[in-house]
Coordinates of N, CA and C and ligand atoms in Angstrom, one line a residue:
X1 N 91.0 81.4 63.6 CA 91.2 82.0 64.9 C 92.7 82.2 65.2
X2 N 93.0 83.4 65.6 CA 94.5 83.7 65.9 C 95.0 82.9 67.1
X3 N 96.3 82.8 67.2 CA 96.9 82.1 68.3 C 96.4 82.7 69.6
X4 N 96.4 84.0 69.7 CA 96.1 84.7 70.9 C 94.6 84.4 71.3
X5 N 93.7 84.5 70.3 CA 92.3 84.2 70.6 C 92.2 82.8 71.1
X6 N 92.9 81.9 70.5 CA 92.8 80.5 70.9 C 93.3 80.3 72.4
X7 N 94.4 81.0 72.7 CA 95.0 80.9 74.0 C 94.0 81.5 75.0
X8 N 93.4 82.6 74.7 CA 92.4 83.2 75.5 C 91.2 82.3 75.8
X9 N 90.8 81.7 74.7 CA 89.6 80.8 74.8 C 90.0 79.6 75.7
X10 N 91.2 79.2 75.7 CA 91.6 78.1 76.6 C 91.6 78.5 78.0
X11 N 92.0 79.7 78.3 CA 92.0 80.2 79.7 C 90.5 80.2 80.2
X12 N 89.6 80.7 79.4 CA 88.2 80.8 79.8 C 87.6 79.4 80.0
X13 N 87.9 78.5 79.1 CA 87.4 77.2 79.2 C 87.9 76.5 80.4
X14 N 89.2 76.7 80.7 CA 89.8 76.1 81.9 C 89.2 76.6 83.2
X15 N 89.0 77.9 83.3 CA 88.4 78.4 84.5 C 86.9 78.1 84.6
X16 N 86.3 77.8 83.5 CA 84.9 77.4 83.5 C 84.8 76.0 84.0
X17 N 85.7 75.1 83.6 CA 85.7 73.7 83.9 C 86.2 73.5 85.4
X18 N 87.2 74.3 85.8 CA 87.7 74.2 87.1 C 87.8 75.6 87.8
X19 N 86.6 76.1 88.2 CA 86.6 77.4 88.8 C 87.4 77.5 90.0
X20 N 88.2 78.6 90.2 CA 89.1 78.7 91.4 C 88.2 79.4 92.5
X21 N 88.5 79.1 93.7 CA 87.9 79.8 94.8 C 86.4 79.6 94.8
X22 N 85.9 78.4 94.4 CA 84.5 78.2 94.2 C 83.9 77.6 95.5
X23 N 82.8 78.2 95.9 CA 82.1 77.7 97.1 C 81.8 78.8 98.1
X24 N 81.0 78.5 99.1 CA 80.7 79.5 100.1 C 82.0 79.8 101.0
X25 N 82.0 81.0 101.5 CA 83.1 81.4 102.4 C 82.4 81.6 103.8
X26 N 82.7 80.7 104.7 CA 82.1 80.8 106.0 C 82.4 82.1 106.8
X27 N 83.6 82.5 106.7 CA 84.0 83.7 107.5 C 83.7 85.0 106.7
X28 N 82.9 84.9 105.7 CA 82.6 86.1 104.9 C 82.0 87.2 105.7
X29 N 82.4 88.5 105.6 CA 81.6 89.6 106.2 C 80.9 90.5 105.2
X30 N 81.1 90.1 103.9 CA 80.3 90.8 102.8 C 79.9 89.7 101.9
X31 N 78.7 89.8 101.4 CA 78.3 89.0 100.2 C 77.1 89.6 99.5
X32 N 77.0 89.2 98.2 CA 75.8 89.7 97.4 C 75.5 88.7 96.4
X33 N 74.3 88.8 95.9 CA 73.9 87.9 94.8 C 73.7 88.7 93.5
X34 N 74.1 88.1 92.4 CA 73.9 88.8 91.1 C 73.2 87.9 90.1
X35 N 72.5 88.5 89.2 CA 71.7 87.8 88.3 C 71.7 88.5 86.9
X36 N 72.0 87.8 85.9 CA 72.0 88.4 84.5 C 70.8 87.7 83.8
X37 N 69.6 88.4 83.7 CA 68.5 87.7 83.1 C 68.6 87.5 81.6
X38 N 69.5 88.2 80.9 CA 69.7 88.0 79.5 C 70.2 86.6 79.2
X39 N 71.0 86.1 80.1 CA 71.7 84.8 79.8 C 71.3 83.8 80.9
X40 N 70.8 84.2 82.0 CA 70.4 83.3 83.1 C 71.6 83.1 84.1
X41 N 72.6 83.8 84.0 CA 73.8 83.6 84.9 C 73.4 84.1 86.3
X42 N 73.8 83.3 87.3 CA 73.6 83.6 88.7 C 74.9 83.5 89.4
X43 N 75.2 84.4 90.3 CA 76.5 84.3 91.0 C 76.3 84.9 92.4
X44 N 76.9 84.3 93.4 CA 77.0 84.9 94.7 C 78.5 85.1 95.1
X45 N 78.8 86.3 95.5 CA 80.2 86.6 95.8 C 80.4 86.8 97.3
X46 N 81.3 86.1 97.9 CA 81.6 86.2 99.3 C 83.0 86.9 99.5
X47 N 83.0 87.8 100.5 CA 84.3 88.4 100.8 C 84.6 88.4 102.3
X48 N 85.8 88.3 102.6 CA 86.3 88.5 104.0 C 87.2 89.7 103.9
X49 N 86.7 90.8 104.3 CA 87.5 92.1 104.3 C 88.0 92.4 105.7
X50 N 89.3 92.5 105.8 CA 89.9 92.7 107.1 C 90.6 94.1 107.0
X51 N 90.2 95.1 107.8 CA 90.7 96.4 107.7 C 90.3 96.9 106.3
X52 N 91.3 97.1 105.4 CA 91.0 97.6 104.1 C 91.3 96.5 103.0
X53 N 91.7 95.3 103.5 CA 92.2 94.3 102.5 C 91.2 93.2 102.3
X54 N 91.1 92.8 101.1 CA 90.3 91.6 100.7 C 91.2 90.4 101.1
X55 N 90.9 89.8 102.3 CA 91.7 88.7 102.7 C 91.3 87.4 102.0
X56 N 90.0 87.3 101.8 CA 89.6 86.1 101.1 C 88.4 86.4 100.3
X57 N 88.2 85.7 99.2 CA 87.1 85.9 98.3 C 86.8 84.6 97.6
X58 N 85.5 84.3 97.6 CA 85.0 83.1 96.9 C 83.7 83.4 96.2
X59 N 83.3 82.5 95.4 CA 82.0 82.7 94.7 C 81.4 81.3 94.4
X60 N 80.0 81.4 94.3 CA 79.4 80.2 93.7 C 78.3 80.7 92.8
X61 N 77.8 79.8 92.0 CA 76.8 80.2 91.0 C 76.7 79.2 89.8
X62 N 75.8 79.5 89.0 CA 75.6 78.7 87.8 C 75.4 79.7 86.6
X63 N 76.2 79.5 85.6 CA 76.1 80.4 84.5 C 76.9 79.9 83.3
X64 N 77.0 80.7 82.3 CA 77.7 80.4 81.1 C 79.2 80.4 81.3
X65 N 80.0 79.9 80.4 CA 81.4 79.8 80.5 C 82.1 81.2 80.8
X66 N 81.6 82.2 80.2 CA 82.2 83.6 80.3 C 81.9 84.1 81.8
X67 N 80.7 83.9 82.2 CA 80.4 84.4 83.6 C 81.1 83.7 84.7
X68 N 81.2 82.3 84.5 CA 82.0 81.5 85.5 C 83.5 81.8 85.5
X69 N 84.0 81.9 84.3 CA 85.5 82.2 84.1 C 85.8 83.6 84.7
X70 N 84.9 84.5 84.4 CA 85.1 85.9 84.9 C 85.1 85.9 86.4
X71 N 84.2 85.3 87.0 CA 84.1 85.2 88.5 C 85.4 84.5 89.0
X72 N 85.8 83.4 88.4 CA 86.9 82.7 88.9 C 88.2 83.5 88.8
X73 N 88.4 84.2 87.7 CA 89.6 85.0 87.5 C 89.6 86.2 88.4
X74 N 88.4 86.7 88.6 CA 88.2 87.9 89.5 C 88.7 87.5 90.9
X75 N 88.3 86.4 91.4 CA 88.7 86.0 92.8 C 90.2 85.8 92.9
X76 N 90.8 85.3 91.8 CA 92.3 85.1 91.8 C 93.0 86.4 91.8
X77 N 92.5 87.4 91.0 CA 93.2 88.6 90.9 C 93.0 89.5 92.1
X78 N 91.8 89.4 92.8 CA 91.5 90.4 93.8 C 92.0 90.0 95.2
X79 N 92.3 88.7 95.4 CA 92.7 88.2 96.7 C 94.0 89.0 97.2
X80 N 93.9 89.6 98.3 CA 95.1 90.3 98.9 C 95.1 91.8 98.5
X81 N 94.2 92.2 97.6 CA 94.2 93.6 97.2 C 93.4 94.4 98.2
X82 N 93.6 95.7 98.2 CA 92.8 96.6 99.1 C 91.5 96.8 98.3
X83 N 90.5 97.3 99.1 CA 89.2 97.5 98.5 C 89.3 98.6 97.4
X84 N 90.1 99.6 97.6 CA 90.3 100.6 96.6 C 91.0 100.1 95.4
X85 N 92.0 99.2 95.6 CA 92.6 98.6 94.4 C 91.6 97.7 93.6
X86 N 90.8 97.0 94.3 CA 89.8 96.1 93.7 C 88.8 97.0 92.8
X87 N 88.4 98.2 93.4 CA 87.6 99.1 92.6 C 88.3 99.6 91.4
X88 N 89.6 99.8 91.5 CA 90.3 100.4 90.3 C 90.4 99.3 89.2
X89 N 90.7 98.0 89.7 CA 90.8 96.9 88.7 C 89.4 96.8 88.0
X90 N 88.3 96.9 88.7 CA 87.0 96.7 88.1 C 86.8 97.8 87.0
X91 N 87.2 99.0 87.4 CA 87.0 100.2 86.4 C 87.8 99.9 85.1
X92 N 89.0 99.4 85.3 CA 89.9 99.1 84.1 C 89.3 98.0 83.3
X93 N 88.9 96.9 84.0 CA 88.3 95.7 83.4 C 87.0 96.1 82.6
X94 N 86.2 97.0 83.3 CA 85.0 97.4 82.6 C 85.2 98.2 81.4
X95 N 86.2 99.1 81.4 CA 86.4 99.9 80.2 C 87.0 99.0 79.1
X96 N 87.7 97.9 79.4 CA 88.2 97.1 78.3 C 87.1 96.2 77.7
X97 N 86.3 95.6 78.6 CA 85.2 94.7 78.0 C 84.1 95.4 77.3
X98 N 84.0 96.7 77.7 CA 83.0 97.5 76.9 C 83.6 98.2 75.7
X99 N 84.9 98.0 75.5 CA 85.5 98.5 74.3 C 86.0 100.0 74.4
X100 N 85.8 100.6 75.6 CA 86.2 102.0 75.7 C 87.7 102.1 75.8
X101 N 88.4 101.0 76.2 CA 89.8 101.1 76.3 C 90.4 99.8 75.6
X102 N 91.5 99.9 74.9 CA 92.1 98.7 74.3 C 93.4 98.4 74.9
X103 N 93.8 99.1 75.9 CA 95.0 98.9 76.6 C 94.8 97.9 77.8
X104 N 95.4 96.7 77.6 CA 95.2 95.6 78.6 C 96.5 95.4 79.4
X105 N 97.5 96.3 79.2 CA 98.8 96.0 79.7 C 98.8 95.8 81.3
X106 N 97.9 96.4 82.0 CA 97.9 96.3 83.4 C 96.8 95.3 83.9
X107 N 96.3 94.6 83.0 CA 95.1 93.7 83.5 C 95.6 92.2 83.7
X108 N 96.8 91.9 83.3 CA 97.2 90.5 83.5 C 96.3 89.5 82.8
X109 N 95.9 88.5 83.6 CA 95.1 87.4 83.0 C 93.7 87.9 82.6
X110 N 93.2 89.0 83.2 CA 91.9 89.5 82.8 C 91.8 90.0 81.4
X111 N 93.0 90.1 80.7 CA 93.0 90.5 79.3 C 92.3 89.5 78.4
X112 N 92.1 88.3 78.9 CA 91.5 87.3 78.1 C 90.0 87.7 77.7
X113 N 89.5 88.6 78.5 CA 88.1 89.0 78.2 C 87.9 90.2 77.2
X114 N 89.0 90.6 76.7 CA 89.0 91.8 75.8 C 88.1 91.5 74.6
X115 N 88.1 90.3 74.1 CA 87.3 89.9 72.9 C 85.8 90.0 73.1
X116 N 85.4 90.0 74.4 CA 84.0 90.2 74.8 C 83.4 91.5 74.3
X117 N 84.3 92.5 74.1 CA 83.8 93.8 73.8 C 83.1 93.8 72.4
X118 N 83.3 92.8 71.6 CA 82.7 92.7 70.3 C 81.3 92.1 70.4
X119 N 80.9 91.6 71.6 CA 79.6 91.0 71.8 C 78.9 91.6 72.9
X120 N 78.1 92.7 72.7 CA 77.5 93.4 73.8 C 76.7 92.6 74.8
X121 N 76.1 91.5 74.3 CA 75.3 90.7 75.2 C 76.2 90.0 76.2
X122 N 77.4 89.6 75.7 CA 78.4 88.9 76.5 C 79.1 89.8 77.6
X123 N 79.0 91.1 77.4 CA 79.6 92.0 78.3 C 78.9 91.9 79.7
X124 N 77.6 91.6 79.7 CA 76.9 91.4 80.9 C 77.3 90.2 81.6
X125 N 77.6 89.1 80.8 CA 78.1 87.9 81.4 C 79.5 88.1 82.1
X126 N 80.3 88.9 81.4 CA 81.7 89.1 81.9 C 81.8 90.0 83.1
X127 N 80.8 90.9 83.2 CA 80.8 91.9 84.3 C 79.9 91.6 85.5
X128 N 79.1 90.5 85.4 CA 78.2 90.2 86.4 C 78.9 90.0 87.8
X129 N 79.9 89.2 87.8 CA 80.6 88.9 89.1 C 81.1 90.2 89.7
X130 N 81.6 91.1 88.8 CA 82.2 92.4 89.3 C 81.2 93.3 89.8
X131 N 80.0 93.4 89.2 CA 79.0 94.3 89.7 C 78.5 93.7 91.1
X132 N 78.5 92.4 91.2 CA 78.1 91.7 92.4 C 79.1 92.0 93.5
X133 N 80.4 91.9 93.1 CA 81.4 92.3 94.1 C 81.2 93.7 94.6
X134 N 81.0 94.6 93.7 CA 80.8 96.0 94.1 C 79.6 96.1 95.1
X135 N 78.5 95.4 94.8 CA 77.4 95.5 95.7 C 77.7 94.9 97.0
X136 N 78.5 93.8 97.1 CA 78.9 93.2 98.3 C 79.7 94.2 99.1
X137 N 80.6 94.9 98.5 CA 81.4 95.8 99.2 C 80.6 97.0 99.7
X138 N 79.6 97.4 98.9 CA 78.8 98.6 99.3 C 77.7 98.2 100.3
X139 N 77.6 96.9 100.6 CA 76.7 96.4 101.6 C 75.2 96.4 101.2
X140 N 75.0 96.3 99.8 CA 73.6 96.3 99.4 C 73.1 94.9 99.5
X141 N 71.9 94.7 100.0 CA 71.3 93.4 100.3 C 70.6 92.8 99.1
X142 N 70.0 93.7 98.2 CA 69.2 93.2 97.1 C 70.0 92.5 96.1
X143 N 69.4 91.6 95.3 CA 70.1 91.0 94.2 C 70.4 92.0 93.1
X144 N 71.6 92.0 92.7 CA 72.0 92.9 91.6 C 71.6 92.3 90.3
X145 N 71.0 93.1 89.5 CA 70.7 92.6 88.1 C 71.4 93.4 87.1
X146 N 71.8 92.8 86.0 CA 72.5 93.5 85.0 C 71.6 94.4 84.2
X147 N 70.3 94.1 84.4 CA 69.3 94.9 83.6 C 68.9 96.2 84.4
Ligands
LIG283 ZN1 76.3 84.4 80.4

């Protein structure tokens, strides 16, 4: 395993062990549930959007290391961003984890998920929280499924 891969692995394991912004958000004005039946990952994303800004974002759920770490890093990256910026980050993240783009220069810590593009089943784990975020922002009530 290369040094970079090992480093990335450590970031994912760390966020899985100690997820950031974990738990319900009482002042949330958007939330949605997501489910990935292929792996069994479940996530609920809570957002407090004020004006156009994601003032606070939290999540809870049970899932594999990739899905939990992805949700945790997502909350870190998106807090304080505008809704439009959050959508743009999701687009970039999605194109990297699905292998359509190999440029991670603007993704910061989210670059750790680039290796996921080699494992199509894992792409759903990595993007579950993001699809759920999008559903929360769009105000959809039903559970989002990756299928
Ligand atoms: Zn998973």
